[in-house]
XYZ file of C-alpha atoms in Angstrom:
740
model
C 120.198 237.916 60.544
C 122.321 240.857 59.470
C 121.968 239.926 55.802
C 118.187 240.027 56.116
C 118.238 243.331 57.964
C 120.513 245.082 55.517
C 118.682 243.625 52.540
C 115.462 245.109 53.922
C 117.145 248.449 54.618
C 118.758 248.539 51.197
C 115.568 247.730 49.327
C 113.677 250.364 51.302
C 116.222 253.031 50.391
C 115.973 252.113 46.703
C 112.292 253.003 46.580
C 111.486 255.726 44.083
C 108.409 257.893 43.700
C 105.558 256.407 41.726
C 104.427 258.161 38.608
C 101.378 260.022 39.864
C 98.594 260.557 37.383
C 97.672 264.144 38.140
C 94.256 265.142 36.752
C 94.374 267.668 33.951
C 91.634 269.716 35.646
C 92.160 272.136 38.463
C 91.384 270.819 41.964
C 88.157 272.821 42.110
C 86.991 270.962 38.981
C 87.354 267.455 40.422
C 86.579 268.295 44.047
C 83.744 266.029 45.188
C 83.924 263.900 42.021
C 83.230 260.739 44.049
C 80.601 262.306 46.331
C 76.826 262.417 45.833
C 76.781 266.187 46.198
C 73.806 268.525 45.974
C 74.674 269.173 42.362
C 74.466 265.442 41.604
C 71.271 265.119 43.661
C 69.718 267.857 41.540
C 70.726 265.949 38.411
C 69.682 262.432 39.457
C 66.620 263.132 41.641
C 63.181 264.423 40.662
C 62.824 268.080 41.576
C 60.288 267.517 44.372
C 62.448 264.759 45.869
C 65.507 267.007 45.717
C 63.622 269.760 47.543
C 62.489 267.320 50.243
C 66.072 266.103 50.689
C 67.260 269.682 51.143
C 64.612 270.112 53.833
C 65.878 266.940 55.521
C 69.554 267.915 55.447
C 69.141 271.634 56.167
C 66.239 271.709 58.592
C 66.058 268.205 60.063
C 62.746 267.343 58.433
C 61.502 263.744 58.668
C 62.668 261.408 55.886
C 59.620 259.577 54.530
C 59.967 256.115 52.984
C 58.757 257.236 49.537
C 61.437 259.923 49.530
C 64.034 257.335 50.573
C 63.007 255.036 47.709
C 63.354 257.833 45.165
C 66.707 258.916 46.598
C 67.972 255.328 46.547
C 67.008 254.973 42.893
C 68.841 258.143 41.901
C 71.804 257.277 44.083
C 72.070 253.811 42.536
C 71.976 255.234 39.023
C 74.727 257.733 39.822
C 76.805 254.995 41.418
C 76.385 252.611 38.487
C 77.268 255.395 36.070
C 80.577 255.521 37.972
C 81.251 251.776 37.769
C 79.954 250.896 41.229
C 78.703 247.355 41.856
C 78.372 247.247 45.669
C 77.156 249.366 48.562
C 77.949 249.436 52.263
C 76.810 251.135 55.426
C 79.966 252.887 56.642
C 79.975 253.419 60.408
C 82.274 254.175 63.326
C 82.120 251.525 66.074
C 83.957 251.893 69.389
C 87.146 250.483 67.860
C 88.517 253.948 66.897
C 88.250 252.851 63.249
C 85.485 252.402 60.687
C 83.504 249.333 59.667
C 81.769 248.224 56.508
C 80.040 245.178 55.015
C 79.711 245.189 51.232
C 76.590 243.958 49.397
C 76.091 243.960 45.644
C 73.178 245.668 43.940
C 71.999 242.418 42.317
C 68.815 240.522 43.224
C 66.895 237.669 41.572
C 64.480 238.924 38.940
C 62.128 235.914 39.355
C 62.821 234.741 35.808
C 66.116 232.966 36.351
C 68.173 236.098 35.891
C 69.465 238.980 38.000
C 68.534 242.637 38.239
C 70.228 245.626 39.893
C 68.184 246.795 42.839
C 68.675 249.281 45.664
C 65.600 250.322 47.625
C 65.003 253.001 50.201
C 64.856 250.290 52.853
C 68.387 249.153 52.006
C 69.594 252.754 51.938
C 68.085 253.736 55.256
C 68.742 250.657 57.388
C 70.834 247.492 57.637
C 71.399 244.891 60.344
C 75.122 244.198 60.903
C 76.097 241.774 63.675
C 76.274 243.845 66.866
C 77.743 241.164 69.116
C 81.236 241.206 67.605
C 81.867 244.921 68.118
C 82.875 246.465 71.456
C 79.749 247.147 73.490
C 80.915 247.233 77.107
C 78.420 244.552 78.084
C 75.474 246.460 76.660
C 74.904 243.492 74.324
C 75.399 239.783 75.008
C 76.942 237.476 72.421
C 73.574 235.799 71.844
C 71.934 239.215 71.378
C 73.500 239.909 68.026
C 71.021 242.207 66.331
C 72.127 245.763 65.680
C 71.097 248.445 63.235
C 72.967 250.880 61.042
C 70.862 253.846 59.978
C 71.653 256.369 57.226
C 72.853 259.828 58.228
C 71.561 262.006 55.353
C 73.516 265.046 56.608
C 76.803 263.378 55.568
C 77.020 262.741 51.802
C 77.546 259.226 50.453
C 80.761 258.619 48.521
C 82.485 256.052 46.321
C 85.595 254.038 47.215
C 86.741 251.833 44.326
C 83.592 249.903 43.274
C 81.596 250.495 46.447
C 79.010 253.110 47.392
C 79.700 254.096 51.029
C 76.758 255.345 53.080
C 77.632 257.108 56.380
C 75.461 255.691 59.151
C 74.913 255.547 62.884
C 75.217 252.161 64.606
C 72.812 251.247 67.411
C 71.753 248.123 69.284
C 68.392 246.393 68.996
C 67.249 248.417 72.015
C 68.422 251.718 70.534
C 71.617 252.089 72.592
C 74.419 253.866 70.709
C 77.268 251.511 69.770
C 79.256 254.094 67.836
C 80.586 257.653 67.888
C 78.273 259.241 65.315
C 74.955 258.786 67.136
C 75.970 260.674 70.319
C 77.892 263.222 68.242
C 74.757 264.101 66.259
C 72.838 264.458 69.534
C 75.542 266.688 71.026
C 75.540 268.874 67.906
C 71.759 269.164 68.096
C 72.013 270.143 71.761
C 74.552 272.897 71.166
C 72.550 274.135 68.169
C 69.368 274.512 70.245
C 71.134 276.064 73.255
C 73.294 278.468 71.235
C 70.409 279.545 68.994
C 68.319 280.532 72.016
C 71.192 282.579 73.446
C 71.762 284.211 70.042
C 68.183 285.472 70.141
C 69.241 287.908 72.863
C 71.291 289.638 70.165
C 69.671 288.683 66.858
C 66.165 287.141 66.800
C 66.578 286.177 63.122
C 69.118 283.414 63.874
C 67.564 280.040 63.051
C 70.503 277.679 63.488
C 73.955 277.510 65.049
C 76.511 275.165 63.553
C 79.486 273.602 65.282
C 82.569 273.806 63.052
C 85.724 271.706 63.152
C 89.066 272.043 61.413
C 91.425 269.210 62.340
C 95.182 269.119 61.754
C 96.321 265.551 61.106
C 99.934 264.802 62.049
C 101.530 261.514 61.019
C 104.814 259.712 60.437
C 105.929 257.871 57.311
C 108.266 254.869 57.459
C 109.675 252.793 54.622
C 107.532 249.697 54.257
C 110.505 247.328 54.287
C 111.812 248.761 57.539
C 108.320 248.661 59.031
C 108.006 244.960 58.184
C 111.325 244.316 59.945
C 110.043 245.851 63.195
C 107.490 243.488 64.834
C 106.798 246.105 67.498
C 105.755 248.707 64.907
C 103.732 246.098 63.047
C 101.819 244.852 66.096
C 101.594 247.891 68.391
C 102.075 250.951 66.184
C 105.133 252.136 68.120
C 108.729 251.154 68.752
C 108.998 249.406 72.110
C 112.779 249.728 71.975
C 115.348 251.797 70.132
C 118.099 254.145 71.205
C 118.070 257.771 70.082
C 119.658 258.523 66.753
C 122.719 260.772 67.094
C 120.766 263.258 64.992
C 117.040 263.528 65.290
C 115.152 266.843 65.577
C 117.644 268.877 67.613
C 118.691 270.960 64.595
C 115.080 271.983 63.852
C 115.882 271.521 60.180
C 112.954 269.275 59.286
C 110.158 271.619 60.378
C 108.698 273.368 57.311
C 111.696 272.095 55.336
C 111.622 270.952 51.723
C 109.333 267.951 51.385
C 111.277 264.842 50.242
C 110.517 263.835 46.672
C 108.976 260.485 47.565
C 106.837 262.071 50.252
C 105.701 264.856 47.922
C 104.562 262.230 45.416
C 102.604 260.472 48.164
C 101.058 263.768 49.285
C 99.980 264.688 45.749
C 98.347 261.309 45.215
C 96.690 261.451 48.636
C 95.321 264.951 48.066
C 93.890 264.035 44.666
C 91.983 261.119 46.187
C 90.926 263.178 49.206
C 89.668 266.075 47.080
C 87.701 263.696 44.863
C 86.095 262.372 48.086
C 85.172 265.910 49.120
C 87.838 266.350 51.807
C 88.927 270.016 51.406
C 92.683 269.551 51.863
C 94.395 272.904 52.324
C 97.784 272.607 54.062
C 100.677 270.149 53.936
C 104.143 270.473 55.432
C 107.003 268.822 57.266
C 106.451 268.656 61.012
C 109.109 269.001 63.710
C 110.290 265.395 63.996
C 112.086 263.570 61.161
C 109.653 261.696 58.897
C 106.742 263.573 60.514
C 104.246 265.499 58.396
C 100.899 267.263 58.625
C 97.781 267.617 56.507
C 95.038 270.085 57.380
C 91.754 270.876 55.600
C 89.517 273.924 55.479
C 87.106 273.761 58.429
C 83.704 272.109 57.952
C 80.550 271.335 59.907
C 81.691 269.075 62.753
C 79.824 265.883 61.815
C 81.104 266.052 58.251
C 84.614 266.973 59.412
C 84.724 263.903 61.675
C 83.602 261.659 58.808
C 86.201 263.190 56.527
C 88.969 262.686 59.067
C 88.085 259.016 59.523
C 87.916 258.616 55.762
C 91.232 260.384 55.244
C 93.068 258.191 57.762
C 91.846 255.141 55.848
C 92.891 256.589 52.483
C 96.290 257.587 53.921
C 97.051 254.000 54.880
C 96.142 252.682 51.443
C 98.010 255.399 49.590
C 101.135 255.074 51.732
C 101.527 251.417 50.765
C 101.297 252.308 47.077
C 104.307 254.576 47.589
C 106.371 252.082 49.559
C 105.530 253.636 52.935
C 103.580 252.774 56.024
C 101.798 255.632 57.743
C 102.075 255.740 61.541
C 99.169 257.398 63.330
C 100.242 256.337 66.835
C 100.707 259.390 69.051
C 104.247 258.401 70.067
C 105.794 255.883 67.660
C 109.363 256.948 68.539
C 110.806 257.811 71.932
C 112.856 260.979 72.316
C 111.235 262.947 69.489
C 107.927 264.723 69.035
C 104.763 262.683 68.921
C 101.713 263.370 66.764
C 98.502 265.141 67.653
C 95.337 266.128 65.871
C 94.582 269.702 66.895
C 90.835 270.316 66.774
C 90.029 273.913 65.803
C 86.461 274.380 67.019
C 84.005 277.241 66.666
C 80.312 278.072 66.468
C 78.648 280.019 63.658
C 75.112 281.119 62.811
C 73.098 280.446 59.682
C 73.555 284.112 58.704
C 77.329 283.821 58.712
C 78.328 285.161 62.141
C 81.280 283.557 63.922
C 80.222 283.556 67.553
C 83.788 283.407 68.876
C 84.961 286.375 66.819
C 84.983 289.958 68.186
C 82.719 292.493 66.489
C 82.633 296.200 65.736
C 79.788 297.292 67.995
C 79.114 297.008 71.723
C 76.272 294.545 71.137
C 78.437 292.357 68.889
C 81.191 292.330 71.478
C 78.686 291.488 74.207
C 77.651 288.479 72.133
C 81.323 287.609 71.603
C 82.068 287.854 75.326
C 78.998 285.749 76.127
C 80.072 282.833 73.954
C 83.686 283.043 75.072
C 82.732 283.010 78.756
C 80.140 280.237 78.433
C 82.605 278.110 76.486
C 85.058 278.584 79.341
C 82.304 277.681 81.808
C 81.712 274.401 80.013
C 85.426 273.639 79.881
C 85.876 274.557 83.554
C 82.948 272.538 84.858
C 83.957 269.481 82.854
C 87.738 269.815 82.553
C 88.218 266.268 83.837
C 85.696 264.914 81.335
C 87.380 266.761 78.457
C 90.679 265.195 79.485
C 89.006 261.789 79.568
C 87.626 262.402 76.056
C 91.133 262.669 74.575
C 92.904 260.160 76.806
C 94.058 256.748 75.606
C 96.879 254.305 76.185
C 98.614 255.758 73.128
C 97.996 259.477 73.717
C 99.209 259.121 77.307
C 102.753 258.732 75.927
C 102.496 262.113 74.174
C 100.727 264.411 76.628
C 103.010 266.501 78.782
C 106.065 266.028 76.589
C 107.736 269.034 75.018
C 105.640 268.934 71.886
C 102.230 268.439 73.482
C 100.086 270.152 76.093
C 100.062 268.698 79.605
C 97.399 266.325 80.894
C 95.735 269.221 82.730
C 93.003 271.051 80.844
C 93.343 274.841 80.890
C 92.588 277.635 78.444
C 94.936 280.278 77.069
C 93.157 283.487 76.059
C 95.957 285.946 75.451
C 96.499 289.349 77.004
C 93.838 291.347 75.170
C 90.957 288.930 75.724
C 91.965 288.338 79.338
C 91.963 292.078 79.913
C 88.521 292.362 78.316
C 87.052 289.735 80.650
C 88.722 291.338 83.646
C 87.278 294.674 82.532
C 83.751 293.253 82.280
C 84.122 291.674 85.695
C 85.291 294.825 87.475
C 84.232 297.910 85.512
C 80.948 299.780 85.597
C 78.403 299.269 82.842
C 79.547 302.245 80.782
C 82.054 301.500 78.006
C 82.219 297.899 79.081
C 82.740 296.395 75.684
C 85.156 298.621 73.835
C 87.604 296.279 72.174
C 90.206 297.011 69.566
C 90.397 294.885 66.485
C 93.739 293.910 65.071
C 96.429 296.379 65.973
C 98.974 297.707 63.534
C 102.613 297.003 64.189
C 105.456 298.491 62.164
C 108.761 296.710 61.725
C 112.080 298.487 61.187
C 112.474 296.781 57.803
C 111.453 298.995 54.857
C 110.575 296.082 52.577
C 108.078 294.562 55.050
C 104.639 296.247 55.112
C 102.637 296.932 58.239
C 101.530 293.709 59.931
C 98.252 293.077 61.697
C 98.627 291.495 65.109
C 95.957 288.966 66.113
C 94.075 289.577 69.320
C 96.005 286.701 70.881
C 99.459 285.175 70.672
C 99.877 281.388 70.694
C 100.701 279.181 73.652
C 101.864 275.734 72.627
C 101.528 274.415 76.166
C 97.809 275.155 76.379
C 95.436 272.245 75.709
C 92.541 274.597 74.849
C 93.769 277.875 73.411
C 91.847 280.791 71.921
C 93.296 281.655 68.503
C 91.435 284.729 67.296
C 88.002 283.441 66.227
C 87.989 279.850 67.506
C 89.405 277.574 70.175
C 92.114 275.044 69.402
C 91.710 271.807 71.372
C 95.340 270.734 71.064
C 95.304 267.683 73.312
C 93.475 265.383 70.855
C 95.619 262.438 69.732
C 96.606 261.716 66.143
C 94.910 258.308 65.810
C 91.796 259.269 67.798
C 88.302 259.688 66.446
C 87.649 263.444 66.766
C 84.057 262.634 67.693
C 85.071 261.670 71.229
C 86.411 265.156 72.006
C 83.633 266.885 70.063
C 80.886 265.005 71.937
C 82.299 266.127 75.279
C 83.085 269.704 74.218
C 79.816 270.490 72.438
C 77.827 268.916 75.273
C 79.709 270.888 77.912
C 79.180 274.166 76.036
C 75.512 273.345 75.393
C 74.940 272.752 79.105
C 76.675 276.035 79.966
C 74.530 277.949 77.471
C 71.311 276.359 78.753
C 72.275 277.313 82.289
C 73.235 280.832 81.167
C 69.907 281.450 79.453
C 67.931 280.155 82.416
C 69.718 282.527 84.803
C 69.557 285.491 82.413
C 65.802 285.048 81.969
C 65.354 284.907 85.739
C 67.493 288.022 86.114
C 65.529 289.886 83.430
C 62.323 289.170 85.332
C 63.868 290.458 88.567
C 65.258 293.608 86.952
C 62.006 294.378 85.138
C 60.269 294.622 88.501
C 62.985 296.849 90.007
C 62.653 300.611 89.221
C 66.311 301.112 90.122
C 67.369 299.803 86.736
C 65.000 301.953 84.674
C 67.747 304.413 83.714
C 66.715 304.733 80.067
C 70.221 303.856 78.888
C 70.211 300.073 78.938
C 67.513 297.429 78.725
C 66.839 294.884 81.473
C 68.262 292.297 79.070
C 71.605 294.139 78.898
C 71.814 294.466 82.677
C 70.913 290.783 83.128
C 73.484 289.526 80.635
C 76.232 291.626 82.222
C 75.311 290.444 85.716
C 75.391 286.759 84.755
C 78.557 287.186 82.698
C 80.286 288.726 85.701
C 79.271 285.788 87.857
C 80.564 283.299 85.283
C 83.823 285.164 84.638
C 84.597 284.847 88.335
C 83.479 281.209 88.466
C 85.526 279.962 85.495
C 88.657 281.992 86.248
C 90.557 278.869 87.457
C 90.496 277.423 83.913
C 92.280 280.479 82.477
C 96.045 280.070 82.396
C 98.438 281.899 80.071
C 101.715 280.618 81.527
C 104.002 277.638 80.974
C 101.944 274.464 81.172
C 105.082 272.321 81.436
C 106.278 273.753 84.738
C 106.068 271.884 88.039
C 104.643 275.045 89.533
C 101.622 274.782 87.225
C 100.811 271.287 88.507
C 100.768 272.650 92.042
C 98.773 275.713 90.996
C 96.262 273.622 89.029
C 95.749 271.411 92.067
C 95.107 274.487 94.177
C 92.582 275.730 91.604
C 90.669 272.468 91.799
C 91.483 271.287 88.260
C 91.842 267.603 87.459
C 95.551 266.666 87.614
C 95.162 262.864 87.513
C 97.755 261.143 85.280
C 96.591 257.524 85.369
C 94.747 256.793 82.133
C 92.248 254.262 83.597
C 91.418 256.631 86.460
C 90.969 259.564 84.083
C 88.255 257.565 82.290
C 86.291 257.607 85.564
C 85.279 261.197 84.839
C 82.685 259.899 82.374
C 80.823 258.383 85.309
C 80.942 261.426 87.584
C 77.486 262.555 88.668
C 77.977 265.886 86.845
C 78.911 264.111 83.608
C 75.960 261.733 83.731
C 73.602 264.609 84.555
C 74.900 266.675 81.638
C 74.705 263.919 79.017
C 71.280 262.710 80.140
C 69.740 266.181 80.459
C 70.845 267.025 76.925
C 69.714 263.664 75.532
C 73.221 262.824 74.287
C 73.903 259.581 76.185
C 72.278 257.635 78.998
C 74.013 256.389 82.124
C 73.792 252.885 80.680
C 75.578 253.953 77.509
C 78.251 255.820 79.485
C 78.917 252.816 81.691
C 79.197 250.599 78.637
C 81.623 252.960 76.911
C 83.826 253.071 79.966
C 83.934 249.284 80.037
C 85.151 249.456 76.431
C 87.752 252.103 77.298
C 89.147 250.115 80.223
C 89.154 246.891 78.223
C 90.847 248.569 75.243
C 93.495 250.090 77.503
C 94.235 246.695 79.060
C 94.456 244.964 75.690
C 96.856 247.533 74.254
C 99.252 247.290 77.192
C 98.849 243.517 77.186
C 99.826 243.296 73.516
C 102.815 245.578 74.056
C 103.953 243.460 76.989
C 103.688 240.232 75.006
C 105.494 241.707 71.997
C 108.300 243.145 74.111
C 108.714 239.883 76.004
C 108.920 237.951 72.736
C 111.410 240.369 71.155
C 113.532 240.385 74.287
C 113.811 236.624 74.602
C 113.812 235.590 70.925
C 115.599 238.493 69.222
C 117.648 240.634 71.569
C 119.115 238.175 74.079
C 120.164 235.596 71.427
C 121.928 238.310 69.419
C 123.568 239.803 72.520
C 124.824 236.403 73.692
C 126.058 235.607 70.184
C 128.118 238.787 70.217
C 129.234 237.947 73.727
C 130.463 234.562 72.461
C 132.468 236.249 69.714
C 134.058 238.524 72.297
C 134.927 235.506 74.454
C 136.585 233.820 71.488
C 138.564 236.999 70.854
C 139.749 237.073 74.481
C 140.799 233.419 74.313
C 142.713 234.010 71.102
C 144.468 237.017 72.594
C 145.700 234.806 75.415
C 147.223 232.380 72.920
C 149.041 235.080 70.956
C 150.223 237.571 73.592
C 151.865 237.263 76.989
C 149.404 237.148 79.899
C 149.724 240.782 80.967
C 149.647 242.059 77.403
C 146.624 239.890 76.627
C 144.764 241.238 79.654
C 145.549 244.793 78.634
C 144.403 244.275 75.048
C 141.287 242.372 76.108
C 140.212 244.693 78.904
C 137.555 246.478 76.803
C 136.123 243.203 75.522
C 136.030 241.805 79.041
C 134.068 244.852 80.210
C 131.634 244.388 77.310
C 131.270 240.692 78.141
C 130.473 241.545 81.740
C 128.033 244.282 80.757
C 126.226 242.039 78.283
C 125.971 239.313 80.915
C 124.552 241.726 83.474
C 122.079 243.329 81.098
C 120.815 240.080 79.542
C 120.425 238.604 83.018
C 118.487 241.693 84.082
C 116.273 241.497 80.988
C 115.507 237.821 81.637
C 114.531 238.618 85.214
C 112.457 241.644 84.161
C 110.626 239.676 81.461
C 109.760 237.030 84.033
C 108.455 239.757 86.348
C 106.485 241.214 83.439
C 104.872 237.854 82.690
C 103.978 237.361 86.355
C 102.497 240.858 86.564
C 100.347 240.106 83.523
C 99.176 236.826 84.994
C 98.164 238.491 88.231
C 96.309 241.246 86.376
C 94.575 238.839 83.998
C 92.715 237.026 86.778
C 90.990 240.274 87.794
C 87.441 240.152 86.457
C 86.491 243.792 86.923
C 87.668 245.698 83.816
C 88.286 248.899 85.771
C 90.473 247.185 88.361
C 92.254 245.187 85.680
C 93.087 248.354 83.696
C 94.472 249.988 86.839
C 96.579 246.885 87.525
C 97.977 247.003 83.997
C 98.749 250.701 84.401
C 100.370 250.387 87.818
C 102.028 246.965 87.674
C 102.597 246.038 84.022
C 103.254 249.208 82.021
C 106.193 250.511 84.141
C 108.067 247.270 83.486
C 108.053 247.981 79.747
C 110.239 251.035 80.271
C 112.585 249.106 82.571
C 113.163 246.421 79.934
C 113.509 248.994 77.180
C 116.251 250.794 79.107
C 118.371 247.645 79.227
C 117.784 246.820 75.545
C 118.645 250.335 74.414
C 121.926 250.100 76.299
C 122.679 246.790 74.590
C 121.973 248.380 71.203
C 124.903 250.735 71.796
C 127.439 247.960 72.478
C 126.355 244.986 70.341
C 127.941 244.723 66.891
C 125.768 246.766 64.523
C 125.895 244.041 61.866
C 124.288 241.606 64.308
C 121.529 243.845 65.654
C 118.247 242.279 64.440
C 116.030 245.368 64.125
C 116.301 248.533 62.014
C 117.545 251.348 64.227
C 116.185 254.868 64.643
C 118.813 256.320 62.318
C 117.417 254.059 59.582
C 113.733 254.450 60.408
C 113.682 258.225 60.743
C 115.333 259.467 57.586
C 113.649 258.922 54.234
C 115.979 258.655 51.269
């Protein structure tokens, strides 16, 4: 056993960086090389077809079949010019991953030969089996038909020899079976609602775009060590393992020099990502050992989600080429920071205005305040739903720990913005919107020039923090599909904006008929907007919190404010089925009650399966790896005690063997406890498994099964400290967490 372990460890440490073939061009020259960009469309499509495609992608025009046929022909030619032989509809089912089925371009030519063919019909629509993907009961096994339909707003791309076509995935009856379909509907809803509100300030605005900049955190582990940890292999996290004497307490890994092997991996990853159109910008060491981050320049939300899903896939492939395995689980190691995927979200207009950025005039700042307040209204009204959108069995391990925001949704605004909203709420209408830009601050260091202070500081304990011109949704998990959070957030904000406009219009009508407001200084529209903003500032005040989100006092305060403080993952999912949630999604046309119920069935079932797998893996490791090794060491200690008795006098032998006797007793007690706890774990699983209702079963797994995992782990981690290191069957944290 020990020979195998140390052979694996040794081979892993011998790994050297691969020779990375860095392109001779600059990144801007090969960016989008493997993407059917507008430039390539212009080259491969007839001019009139290109213009129609621009109308489709930019303005949502209908895609006619003749246009699709022409696009497919040009797309096929471009793909074949790049060595492509197959195509696939690339979609995002409710598995948190992506799916694809590859077909070749070839068809019979009717003369005994083959011909390359790719029609508009094949581009626009395919029929993958819908019964084998999670559907929450929305489809029966015998009702297998499903459709994938091309999303022309997300460019196609090439992976190896395959043309990948981003698509939505729906059932035969049109029910969404994926993340992209409801995301596109949510983005349409926020576009329509925000555009109408923008017309109060600028009638020329034609479109509002939701933007997303994600920050992907991840761990790297040597592939040999990963293979020697069945828990990592099967669950994505270590189900046992005592803290390393040194982990992150010295803060020396954060922003430190990137290890040579990791830098080689990052370079290779970025080259591939840039060729696929993912605008990689930032890379660095994160806080925990072996933890890193990659962040791109922000993009339109639908495209950003596609790029994140694509990047996670490329990361896994590239890591293996460099002798690593990438860990995207939110908490792969106990006792050190987990990984998140901060979602930096904002809204912008087609004429380049960031709606969450302060302006230079009173009208611009009124617009700024409007979109800030209505965003907060959406977050306040649906704080439980937003928590449900980022919750999972894996992210539950991370939330509330020292590196992640708590499982209570609140928003940090910073002193200056908070004071502005308080001013609007309480002051008269004169000079309501005077707001400083960035303030100058001088440091008593001659060599350092004057710095510009942002309008807000940062609060790492806030799940939804304002950061100058956007909000950072920090609670999203590292392995999650960003679409889940973006569907909920954009829908909530869209609903708030629709409600805002309805009330403002009503107020304008009331004011227009009231001579009291005809002061010649401000329009009825200005008075109406201020009145409604004041109402909403008061209403959403409970969601604003600038303090320490980790404190016990905040839990009590949040409860008093009426915020959702539920911690049970299966119960948090219930927020999707609240009357307010169903009303919001249905009124905006994002999802139906039927689709929401189906998705919750999937969420509860997925939660149960993940805990079930962890329980089975831990039970197996306990009984077949840990206890045999512990008892083997115990036997060696017993032999040592017996031999002592044959060499030394009785009293001397007892004195010399006292430590071994204590270890023997401790091993006996802990192994006996583990055996009993594993039996209890198995019984708890059996009792939960007979429950037919997925909701009740998930709650049973949360309440009765999951706590037993920690109890067993505690005993195993104590054994790890006393069993002979050469016998211990699994690589330890000190080996897993430090790349050499």
